Amino acid sequence: MQTSIIPIKGMTCMGCVRSIKNVLEQIPGVMSTEVSLEDAQVTIQYDAAITGIDQFKQAIEEAGFEAFI
Ligand code: 9UX
């Protein structure tokens, strides 16, 4: 298991937080996420053999936010 922290731009309310959490937790290999509105970032725990930050970035951007990796 691996943990990555990805800064995110564009979150303005708890609805945004929920959206990001939902899209990330649908990705196979993602075990848990913690999205912080205050810190503008997400912490993701995942199986690095199955998924990774490129996929996380894509999912975050498809949801309408900007991910900095
Ligand atoms: Mo809140 Mo975020 O009403 O896109 S869900 S701003």
Coordinates of N, CA and C and ligand atoms in Angstrom, one line a residue:
M1 N 0.8 -1.2 0.0 CA 0.0 0.0 0.0 C 0.9 1.3 0.0
Q2 N 0.4 2.2 -0.7 CA 1.1 3.5 -0.9 C 0.2 4.7 -0.6
T3 N 0.8 5.7 -0.1 CA 0.1 6.9 0.2 C 0.6 8.1 -0.6
S4 N -0.2 8.8 -1.3 CA 0.2 10.0 -2.0 C -0.7 11.2 -1.6
I5 N -0.1 12.4 -1.6 CA -0.9 13.6 -1.3 C -0.9 14.4 -2.6
I6 N -2.0 14.8 -3.1 CA -2.1 15.6 -4.3 C -2.8 16.9 -4.0
P7 N -2.2 18.0 -4.3 CA -2.8 19.3 -4.1 C -3.9 19.5 -5.2
I8 N -5.0 20.1 -4.8 CA -6.1 20.3 -5.7 C -6.5 21.8 -5.7
K9 N -6.8 22.3 -6.9 CA -7.3 23.7 -7.0 C -8.8 23.6 -7.5
G10 N -9.6 24.4 -6.9 CA -11.0 24.6 -7.3 C -12.0 24.1 -6.4
M11 N -11.6 23.5 -5.2 CA -12.6 23.1 -4.3 C -13.1 24.3 -3.4
T12 N -14.4 24.5 -3.4 CA -14.9 25.6 -2.7 C -16.0 25.2 -1.6
C13 N -16.5 24.0 -1.6 CA -17.4 23.7 -0.6 C -17.4 22.2 -0.3
M14 N -18.1 21.7 0.7 CA -18.1 20.3 1.0 C -18.6 19.4 -0.1
G15 N -19.5 20.0 -1.0 CA -20.0 19.2 -2.1 C -18.8 18.9 -3.1
C16 N -17.9 19.8 -3.3 CA -16.7 19.5 -4.1 C -15.9 18.4 -3.5
V17 N -15.7 18.5 -2.2 CA -15.0 17.5 -1.4 C -15.6 16.1 -1.7
R18 N -16.9 16.1 -1.6 CA -17.6 14.8 -1.7 C -17.4 14.3 -3.2
S19 N -17.5 15.2 -4.2 CA -17.4 14.7 -5.6 C -16.0 14.1 -5.8
I20 N -15.0 14.7 -5.3 CA -13.6 14.2 -5.5 C -13.5 12.9 -4.8
K21 N -14.0 12.8 -3.6 CA -13.9 11.5 -2.8 C -14.6 10.4 -3.6
N22 N -15.8 10.7 -4.1 CA -16.5 9.7 -4.9 C -15.8 9.2 -6.1
V23 N -15.3 10.2 -6.9 CA -14.6 9.7 -8.2 C -13.4 8.9 -7.9
L24 N -12.6 9.3 -6.8 CA -11.4 8.6 -6.5 C -11.7 7.2 -5.9
E25 N -12.7 7.1 -5.1 CA -13.0 5.8 -4.5 C -13.6 4.8 -5.4
Q26 N -14.0 5.3 -6.6 CA -14.5 4.4 -7.7 C -13.3 3.7 -8.4
I27 N -12.1 4.3 -8.3 CA -11.0 3.7 -9.0 C -10.5 2.4 -8.4
P28 N -10.5 1.3 -9.1 CA -10.0 0.1 -8.6 C -8.6 0.2 -8.0
G29 N -8.3 -0.3 -6.8 CA -7.0 -0.2 -6.2 C -7.0 0.9 -5.1
V30 N -8.0 1.9 -5.1 CA -8.0 2.9 -4.1 C -8.6 2.4 -2.9
M31 N -7.9 2.5 -1.8 CA -8.5 1.9 -0.5 C -9.2 3.0 0.3
S32 N -8.6 4.2 0.4 CA -9.2 5.2 1.1 C -8.7 6.6 0.7
T33 N -9.6 7.6 0.9 CA -9.1 9.0 0.6 C -9.5 9.9 1.7
E34 N -8.7 10.9 1.9 CA -9.1 12.0 2.8 C -8.9 13.3 2.1
V35 N -10.0 14.0 1.8 CA -10.0 15.2 1.1 C -10.1 16.4 2.1
S36 N -9.2 17.3 2.0 CA -9.2 18.5 2.9 C -9.5 19.7 2.1
L37 N -10.6 20.3 2.4 CA -11.0 21.6 1.8 C -10.0 22.7 2.3
E38 N -9.8 22.7 3.6 CA -8.9 23.7 4.2 C -7.5 23.7 3.6
D39 N -7.0 22.5 3.5 CA -5.6 22.3 3.0 C -5.5 22.2 1.5
A40 N -6.7 22.1 0.8 CA -6.7 22.0 -0.7 C -5.9 20.9 -1.2
Q41 N -6.2 19.7 -0.6 CA -5.4 18.5 -1.0 C -6.2 17.3 -0.7
V42 N -5.8 16.2 -1.4 CA -6.3 14.9 -1.1 C -5.2 13.9 -0.7
T43 N -5.4 13.1 0.3 CA -4.5 12.1 0.7 C -5.1 10.7 0.2
I44 N -4.4 10.0 -0.6 CA -5.0 8.8 -1.1 C -4.1 7.6 -0.7
Q45 N -4.8 6.5 -0.2 CA -4.1 5.3 0.1 C -4.5 4.3 -1.0
Y46 N -3.6 3.6 -1.6 CA -3.9 2.8 -2.8 C -2.8 1.7 -3.0
D47 N -3.3 0.7 -3.8 CA -2.4 -0.3 -4.2 C -1.6 0.1 -5.4
A48 N -0.3 0.4 -5.3 CA 0.4 0.9 -6.4 C 0.6 -0.1 -7.6
A49 N 0.3 -1.3 -7.4 CA 0.3 -2.3 -8.4 C -0.9 -2.2 -9.4
I50 N -1.9 -1.5 -8.9 CA -3.2 -1.5 -9.7 C -3.4 -0.1 -10.2
T51 N -3.1 0.9 -9.5 CA -3.4 2.3 -9.9 C -2.3 3.3 -9.5
G52 N -2.5 4.5 -9.8 CA -1.4 5.5 -9.5 C -1.9 6.9 -9.7
I53 N -0.9 7.9 -9.5 CA -1.3 9.3 -9.5 C -1.7 9.8 -10.9
D54 N -1.3 9.2 -12.0 CA -1.7 9.7 -13.3 C -3.2 9.5 -13.4
Q55 N -3.7 8.3 -13.0 CA -5.1 8.1 -13.0 C -5.9 9.0 -12.0
F56 N -5.3 9.3 -10.9 CA -6.0 10.2 -9.9 C -6.1 11.5 -10.5
K57 N -5.0 12.0 -11.1 CA -5.1 13.3 -11.8 C -6.2 13.4 -12.8
Q58 N -6.2 12.4 -13.6 CA -7.2 12.3 -14.7 C -8.7 12.4 -14.1
A59 N -8.9 11.6 -13.1 CA -10.2 11.5 -12.5 C -10.6 12.9 -11.8
I60 N -9.6 13.5 -11.2 CA -9.9 14.8 -10.5 C -10.2 15.8 -11.6
E61 N -9.5 15.8 -12.7 CA -9.7 16.8 -13.7 C -11.0 16.6 -14.5
E62 N -11.3 15.3 -14.7 CA -12.6 15.0 -15.3 C -13.8 15.5 -14.4
A63 N -13.6 15.5 -13.1 CA -14.6 16.0 -12.2 C -14.7 17.5 -12.1
G64 N -13.7 18.2 -12.8 CA -13.8 19.6 -12.9 C -12.8 20.4 -12.0
F65 N -11.8 19.7 -11.5 CA -10.9 20.4 -10.6 C -9.5 20.3 -11.2
E66 N -8.5 21.0 -10.6 CA -7.2 20.9 -11.1 C -6.3 20.2 -10.1
A67 N -5.6 19.2 -10.6 CA -4.7 18.4 -9.7 C -3.3 18.7 -10.0
F68 N -2.4 18.9 -9.0 CA -1.0 19.2 -9.2 C -0.2 18.0 -8.8
I69 N 0.3 17.3 -9.8 CA 1.3 16.2 -9.6 C 2.5 16.4 -10.3
Ligands
9UX1 MO1 -20.4 23.4 -3.8 MO2 -18.4 22.5 -5.6 O1 -22.2 24.0 -4.1 O2 -18.2 22.3 -7.4 S1 -20.1 21.4 -4.9 S2 -19.0 24.6 -5.1

